[in-house]
């Protein structure tokens, strides 16, 4: 497996660490595939109680690799990025995120599907989909208006404005904001290891109950968004914006 995703096992905790520092942990097709496979394995491995997703103390992830979007855009829902989304959506074990620095695009939207999110107060989150000629993804067009109201969600999804880790915690996107990336990781690890002493079946059923009312709605939203997103990737608006990022230096 590529070392752009590092796998660490500590008792019943599996940590998936995004490790592509030269590209701000931008996610490639191969990285999505490894993450999807690891989440599926964790889901069925009785020795694993919880999964922790993290980046570095400087950066969570700059989102989808923009060069990949131009060169090998997903053409259908049967592609690595959607396999990752569905394996995170369907994971029955608790998934905890530790976030610091930039969390852009799917770096923010994946947090909406984690059970617990510990974040540095000065983390920088942003969903610049419209700015890139794209549209919301991963259920964010369903979740954010419900969580924040239409007006605040529009600020994030229609204007693509950024926000801090502190704001994410205040709005309920994160569980708790901490003073630093190190503190966020330490807290996330502590809470993730707590699942070792909780009855796994009770945890599994409780998570299932929390997710059940929206399960079908969420899948449908992810599929609809996904189809439009893949169409948008081929649009002149998106190609100009994505090429602009690649050529900006
Ligand atoms: N895809 C591919 N490469 C990316 C990337 C992405 N999403 N984000 C950053 N990189 C690369 C840069 O091209 C640069 O590579 P280079 O050194 O070979 O030129 C390197 O990572 C460092 O990025 P840089 O922009 O110089 O770092 P920064 O600290 O100034 O800014 C970010 C960090 C994350 C704020 C900024 O890189 C950014 O906005 N990235 C785009 C994020 C985005 O729009 N993602 C949504 C995709 S849907």
CSV table of C-alpha atoms and ligand atoms in Angstrom, one decimal:
chain,number,residue,atom,x,y,z
A,1,UNK,CA,0.0,0.0,0.0
A,2,UNK,CA,1.2,3.5,-0.7
A,3,UNK,CA,2.7,5.4,2.2
A,4,UNK,CA,0.5,8.4,1.3
A,5,UNK,CA,-1.9,6.7,3.7
A,6,UNK,CA,-0.2,5.4,6.9
A,7,UNK,CA,-1.9,2.7,8.8
A,8,UNK,CA,-1.3,2.4,12.6
A,9,UNK,CA,-2.8,-0.1,14.9
A,10,UNK,CA,-2.9,0.6,18.6
A,11,UNK,CA,-4.9,-2.1,20.4
A,12,UNK,CA,-8.4,-1.8,19.0
A,13,UNK,CA,-7.8,1.5,17.3
A,14,UNK,CA,-6.9,1.8,13.6
A,15,UNK,CA,-5.5,5.2,12.7
A,16,UNK,CA,-5.5,6.2,9.0
A,17,UNK,CA,-3.0,9.1,8.6
A,18,UNK,CA,-3.0,11.2,5.4
A,19,UNK,CA,0.7,11.6,4.5
A,20,UNK,CA,1.4,13.5,1.4
A,21,UNK,CA,2.9,16.6,2.8
A,22,UNK,CA,4.4,18.0,-0.4
A,23,UNK,CA,0.8,18.3,-1.8
A,24,UNK,CA,-0.9,19.2,1.4
A,25,UNK,CA,-2.3,15.7,1.7
A,26,UNK,CA,-4.4,16.2,-1.4
A,27,UNK,CA,-6.3,13.0,-2.1
A,28,UNK,CA,-5.5,10.9,-5.2
A,29,UNK,CA,-7.6,8.0,-6.6
A,30,UNK,CA,-5.1,5.5,-5.1
A,31,UNK,CA,-5.5,7.2,-1.6
A,32,UNK,CA,-9.3,7.0,-1.8
A,33,UNK,CA,-9.1,3.3,-2.7
A,34,UNK,CA,-6.8,2.6,0.2
A,35,UNK,CA,-9.0,4.5,2.6
A,36,UNK,CA,-12.1,2.7,1.3
A,37,UNK,CA,-10.5,-0.7,1.7
A,38,UNK,CA,-9.2,0.1,5.2
A,39,UNK,CA,-12.7,1.3,6.3
A,40,UNK,CA,-14.3,-1.9,4.9
A,41,UNK,CA,-11.8,-4.1,6.6
A,42,UNK,CA,-12.2,-2.2,9.9
A,43,UNK,CA,-15.9,-2.6,9.7
A,44,UNK,CA,-15.7,-6.4,9.7
A,45,UNK,CA,-12.6,-6.9,11.9
A,46,UNK,CA,-13.9,-7.8,15.4
A,47,UNK,CA,-10.5,-6.7,16.9
A,48,UNK,CA,-11.1,-3.1,15.8
A,49,UNK,CA,-13.3,-0.9,18.0
A,50,UNK,CA,-12.8,2.5,16.3
A,51,UNK,CA,-11.1,4.2,13.4
A,52,UNK,CA,-9.2,7.5,13.6
A,53,UNK,CA,-8.7,9.7,10.5
A,54,UNK,CA,-6.0,12.4,10.7
A,55,UNK,CA,-3.4,14.3,8.7
A,56,UNK,CA,-0.5,16.2,10.2
A,57,UNK,CA,-0.3,18.9,12.8
A,58,UNK,CA,0.0,21.4,9.9
A,59,UNK,CA,-2.6,20.1,7.4
A,60,UNK,CA,-5.6,17.8,7.4
A,61,UNK,CA,-6.1,17.7,3.6
A,62,UNK,CA,-6.3,20.1,0.7
A,63,UNK,CA,-9.1,17.9,-0.7
A,64,UNK,CA,-9.3,16.1,-4.0
A,65,UNK,CA,-6.1,16.3,-6.0
A,66,UNK,CA,-6.8,18.9,-8.6
A,67,UNK,CA,-4.5,17.5,-11.2
A,68,UNK,CA,-6.3,14.1,-10.8
A,69,UNK,CA,-9.6,16.0,-11.4
A,70,UNK,CA,-8.3,17.3,-14.7
A,71,UNK,CA,-6.4,14.2,-15.8
A,72,UNK,CA,-8.6,11.3,-14.5
A,73,UNK,CA,-11.9,12.8,-13.4
A,74,UNK,CA,-14.4,10.3,-11.9
A,75,UNK,CA,-16.9,9.5,-14.6
A,76,UNK,CA,-19.4,7.5,-12.6
A,77,UNK,CA,-20.3,6.6,-9.0
A,78,UNK,CA,-18.2,3.5,-9.5
A,79,UNK,CA,-14.9,5.3,-8.9
A,80,UNK,CA,-12.5,5.5,-6.0
A,81,UNK,CA,-13.8,8.8,-4.5
A,82,UNK,CA,-17.3,7.4,-4.3
A,83,UNK,CA,-16.1,4.1,-2.9
A,84,UNK,CA,-14.5,6.0,-0.1
A,85,UNK,CA,-17.7,8.1,0.5
A,86,UNK,CA,-19.8,5.0,0.7
A,87,UNK,CA,-17.4,3.0,2.9
A,88,UNK,CA,-17.3,6.0,5.4
A,89,UNK,CA,-21.1,6.3,5.2
A,90,UNK,CA,-21.6,2.6,5.9
A,91,UNK,CA,-18.9,2.0,8.5
A,92,UNK,CA,-20.7,0.6,11.6
A,93,UNK,CA,-17.7,1.3,13.9
A,94,UNK,CA,-17.2,4.8,15.4
A,95,UNK,CA,-15.0,7.0,13.1
A,96,UNK,CA,-13.2,9.9,14.8
A,97,UNK,CA,-11.4,12.7,13.0
A,98,UNK,CA,-8.4,14.8,14.3
A,99,UNK,CA,-8.1,17.9,12.3
A,100,UNK,CA,-5.5,20.7,12.1
A,101,UNK,CA,-4.5,23.3,9.4
A,102,UNK,CA,-6.3,23.3,6.1
A,103,UNK,CA,-9.3,21.0,5.6
A,104,UNK,CA,-10.6,21.9,2.1
A,105,UNK,CA,-13.3,20.4,-0.1
A,106,UNK,CA,-13.8,16.7,0.8
A,107,UNK,CA,-11.5,17.5,3.8
A,108,UNK,CA,-14.5,19.4,5.2
A,109,UNK,CA,-17.3,17.3,3.8
A,110,UNK,CA,-15.9,14.0,5.2
A,111,UNK,CA,-16.1,15.5,8.7
A,112,UNK,CA,-19.9,15.6,8.3
A,113,UNK,CA,-19.9,11.8,8.3
A,114,UNK,CA,-17.4,11.2,11.2
A,115,UNK,CA,-19.0,10.5,14.6
A,116,UNK,CA,-16.6,12.6,16.6
A,117,UNK,CA,-14.4,15.5,15.3
A,118,UNK,CA,-11.6,17.1,17.4
A,119,UNK,CA,-10.1,20.1,15.7
A,120,UNK,CA,-7.6,22.8,16.3
A,121,UNK,CA,-9.3,26.2,16.9
A,122,UNK,CA,-7.3,27.8,14.1
A,123,UNK,CA,-7.9,25.1,11.6
A,124,UNK,CA,-9.1,26.5,8.2
A,125,UNK,CA,-12.1,24.8,6.6
A,126,UNK,CA,-13.6,25.6,3.2
A,127,UNK,CA,-15.9,24.0,0.6
A,128,UNK,CA,-14.9,26.0,-2.5
A,129,UNK,CA,-17.0,23.9,-4.9
A,130,UNK,CA,-18.9,26.7,-6.6
A,131,UNK,CA,-15.7,28.7,-6.8
A,132,UNK,CA,-14.2,25.8,-8.8
A,133,UNK,CA,-17.2,25.6,-11.1
A,134,UNK,CA,-18.4,22.5,-9.2
A,135,UNK,CA,-21.3,21.7,-6.8
A,136,UNK,CA,-21.6,20.4,-3.3
A,137,UNK,CA,-20.8,16.7,-2.7
A,138,UNK,CA,-20.9,13.9,-0.1
A,139,UNK,CA,-24.4,14.9,1.3
A,140,UNK,CA,-23.3,18.4,2.2
A,141,UNK,CA,-26.2,20.0,0.4
A,142,UNK,CA,-28.5,18.0,2.6
A,143,UNK,CA,-26.7,18.1,5.9
A,144,UNK,CA,-25.6,21.8,6.1
A,145,UNK,CA,-28.9,23.6,5.5
A,146,UNK,CA,-30.4,21.3,8.2
A,147,UNK,CA,-27.6,21.8,10.6
A,148,UNK,CA,-27.0,25.6,10.1
A,149,UNK,CA,-30.1,26.9,8.3
A,150,UNK,CA,-30.3,28.0,4.7
A,151,UNK,CA,-28.7,31.4,5.2
A,152,UNK,CA,-25.5,30.2,6.9
A,153,UNK,CA,-25.3,27.1,4.7
A,154,UNK,CA,-25.4,29.4,1.6
A,155,UNK,CA,-22.5,31.4,3.0
A,156,UNK,CA,-20.4,28.2,3.0
A,157,UNK,CA,-21.8,26.4,-0.1
A,158,UNK,CA,-22.8,29.2,-2.5
A,159,UNK,CA,-20.2,31.8,-1.6
A,160,UNK,CA,-17.6,29.2,-0.6
A,161,UNK,CA,-16.5,31.2,2.4
A,162,UNK,CA,-13.9,29.6,4.8
A,163,UNK,CA,-14.4,29.2,8.5
A,164,UNK,CA,-12.3,28.2,11.5
A,165,UNK,CA,-12.1,25.2,13.7
A,166,UNK,CA,-13.5,27.3,16.5
A,167,UNK,CA,-16.5,28.1,14.3
A,168,UNK,CA,-16.9,24.5,13.2
A,169,UNK,CA,-17.2,23.5,16.9
A,170,UNK,CA,-19.7,26.3,17.7
A,171,UNK,CA,-21.9,25.2,14.7
A,172,UNK,CA,-21.8,21.5,15.5
A,173,UNK,CA,-19.6,20.5,12.6
A,174,UNK,CA,-16.9,19.5,15.1
A,175,UNK,CA,-17.2,18.0,18.6
A,176,UNK,CA,-14.6,20.2,20.2
A,177,UNK,CA,-12.0,22.8,19.3
A,178,UNK,CA,-8.6,22.6,21.0
A,179,UNK,CA,-5.6,24.9,21.3
A,180,UNK,CA,-3.4,23.1,18.8
A,181,UNK,CA,-3.2,20.3,16.3
A,182,UNK,CA,-1.3,18.2,18.8
A,183,UNK,CA,-4.0,18.7,21.4
A,184,UNK,CA,-6.7,17.8,18.9
A,185,UNK,CA,-4.9,14.6,18.0
A,186,UNK,CA,-4.3,13.7,21.6
A,187,UNK,CA,-8.0,14.3,22.5
A,188,UNK,CA,-9.2,12.3,19.4
A,189,UNK,CA,-6.9,9.4,20.3
A,190,UNK,CA,-8.0,9.4,23.9
A,191,UNK,CA,-11.7,9.4,22.9
A,192,UNK,CA,-11.2,6.8,20.2
A,193,UNK,CA,-9.5,4.4,22.7
A,194,UNK,CA,-12.4,4.9,25.1
A,195,UNK,CA,-14.4,2.7,22.7
A,196,UNK,CA,-12.3,-0.3,23.9
A,197,UNK,CA,-14.1,-0.2,27.3
A,198,UNK,CA,-17.6,0.4,25.8
A,199,UNK,CA,-19.7,-2.6,24.8
A,200,UNK,CA,-19.2,-2.8,21.0
A,201,UNK,CA,-22.6,-4.2,20.1
A,202,UNK,CA,-24.3,-1.4,22.1
A,203,UNK,CA,-22.1,1.2,20.3
A,204,UNK,CA,-22.9,-0.4,16.9
A,205,UNK,CA,-26.6,-0.4,17.5
A,206,UNK,CA,-26.6,3.2,18.8
A,207,UNK,CA,-24.7,4.5,15.8
A,208,UNK,CA,-27.1,2.6,13.5
A,209,UNK,CA,-30.1,4.2,15.2
A,210,UNK,CA,-28.6,7.7,14.9
A,211,UNK,CA,-28.0,7.2,11.2
A,212,UNK,CA,-31.1,5.2,10.2
A,213,UNK,CA,-33.7,8.0,9.8
A,214,UNK,CA,-31.6,9.6,7.0
A,215,UNK,CA,-29.9,6.6,5.5
A,216,UNK,CA,-31.8,6.4,2.2
A,217,UNK,CA,-32.1,10.2,1.9
A,218,UNK,CA,-28.4,10.5,2.4
A,219,UNK,CA,-27.5,7.9,-0.2
A,220,UNK,CA,-29.9,9.5,-2.7
A,221,UNK,CA,-28.3,13.0,-2.0
A,222,UNK,CA,-24.8,11.6,-2.5
A,223,UNK,CA,-25.8,9.9,-5.7
A,224,UNK,CA,-27.5,13.0,-7.1
A,225,UNK,CA,-24.7,15.3,-6.1
A,226,UNK,CA,-22.2,12.8,-7.5
A,227,UNK,CA,-23.8,12.7,-10.9
A,228,UNK,CA,-24.0,16.5,-11.1
A,229,UNK,CA,-20.4,16.8,-9.8
A,230,UNK,CA,-19.0,14.4,-12.4
A,231,UNK,CA,-20.9,16.4,-15.1
A,232,UNK,CA,-19.6,19.7,-13.7
A,233,UNK,CA,-16.0,18.4,-13.8
A,234,UNK,CA,-16.2,18.3,-17.6
A,235,UNK,CA,-17.8,21.8,-17.8
A,236,UNK,CA,-15.8,24.8,-19.2
A,237,UNK,CA,-16.4,26.6,-15.9
A,238,UNK,CA,-14.7,23.9,-13.9
A,239,UNK,CA,-11.9,23.2,-16.4
A,240,UNK,CA,-11.0,26.9,-16.4
A,241,UNK,CA,-11.0,27.1,-12.6
A,242,UNK,CA,-9.1,23.9,-12.0
A,243,UNK,CA,-6.5,24.7,-14.7
A,244,UNK,CA,-6.2,28.2,-13.1
A,245,UNK,CA,-5.2,26.5,-9.8
A,246,UNK,CA,-2.6,24.3,-11.4
A,247,UNK,CA,-1.1,27.2,-13.4
A,248,UNK,CA,-1.3,29.8,-10.6
A,249,UNK,CA,2.4,29.9,-9.8
B,1,LIG,N1,-4.6,19.2,-5.5
B,1,LIG,C1,-3.4,19.1,-6.0
B,1,LIG,N2,-2.3,19.8,-5.5
B,1,LIG,C2,-2.5,20.6,-4.4
B,1,LIG,C3,-3.8,20.7,-3.9
B,1,LIG,C4,-4.9,20.0,-4.4
B,1,LIG,N3,-6.1,20.1,-3.9
B,1,LIG,N4,-3.7,21.6,-2.8
B,1,LIG,C5,-2.4,22.0,-2.8
B,1,LIG,N5,-1.7,21.4,-3.7
B,1,LIG,C6,-0.3,21.4,-4.0
B,1,LIG,C7,0.1,22.8,-4.6
B,1,LIG,O1,-0.1,22.8,-6.0
B,1,LIG,C8,1.5,22.9,-4.2
B,1,LIG,O2,2.3,22.0,-5.1
B,1,LIG,P1,3.7,22.5,-5.7
B,1,LIG,O3,4.5,22.9,-4.6
B,1,LIG,O4,4.2,21.4,-6.5
B,1,LIG,O5,3.3,23.7,-6.6
B,1,LIG,C9,1.6,22.3,-2.8
B,1,LIG,O6,0.4,21.4,-2.8
B,1,LIG,C10,1.5,23.3,-1.7
B,1,LIG,O7,0.4,24.1,-1.9
B,1,LIG,P2,0.4,25.6,-1.6
B,1,LIG,O8,-0.9,26.2,-2.2
B,1,LIG,O9,1.6,26.2,-2.1
B,1,LIG,O10,0.3,25.6,0.0
B,1,LIG,P3,-0.4,26.8,0.9
B,1,LIG,O11,0.0,26.4,2.3
B,1,LIG,O12,-0.1,28.1,0.4
B,1,LIG,O13,-2.0,26.6,0.7
B,1,LIG,C11,-4.0,25.3,0.6
B,1,LIG,C12,-2.6,25.4,1.2
B,1,LIG,C13,-4.6,24.0,1.0
B,1,LIG,C14,-4.9,26.4,1.3
B,1,LIG,C15,-4.0,25.6,-0.9
B,1,LIG,O14,-3.0,24.7,-1.5
B,1,LIG,C16,-5.3,25.3,-1.6
B,1,LIG,O15,-6.2,26.1,-1.5
B,1,LIG,N6,-5.4,24.2,-2.3
B,1,LIG,C17,-6.6,23.9,-3.1
B,1,LIG,C18,-7.6,23.3,-2.3
B,1,LIG,C19,-8.9,23.1,-3.0
B,1,LIG,O16,-9.4,23.9,-3.8
B,1,LIG,N7,-9.4,21.9,-2.9
B,1,LIG,C20,-10.7,21.5,-3.4
B,1,LIG,C21,-10.7,20.5,-4.4
B,1,LIG,S1,-12.3,20.1,-4.9
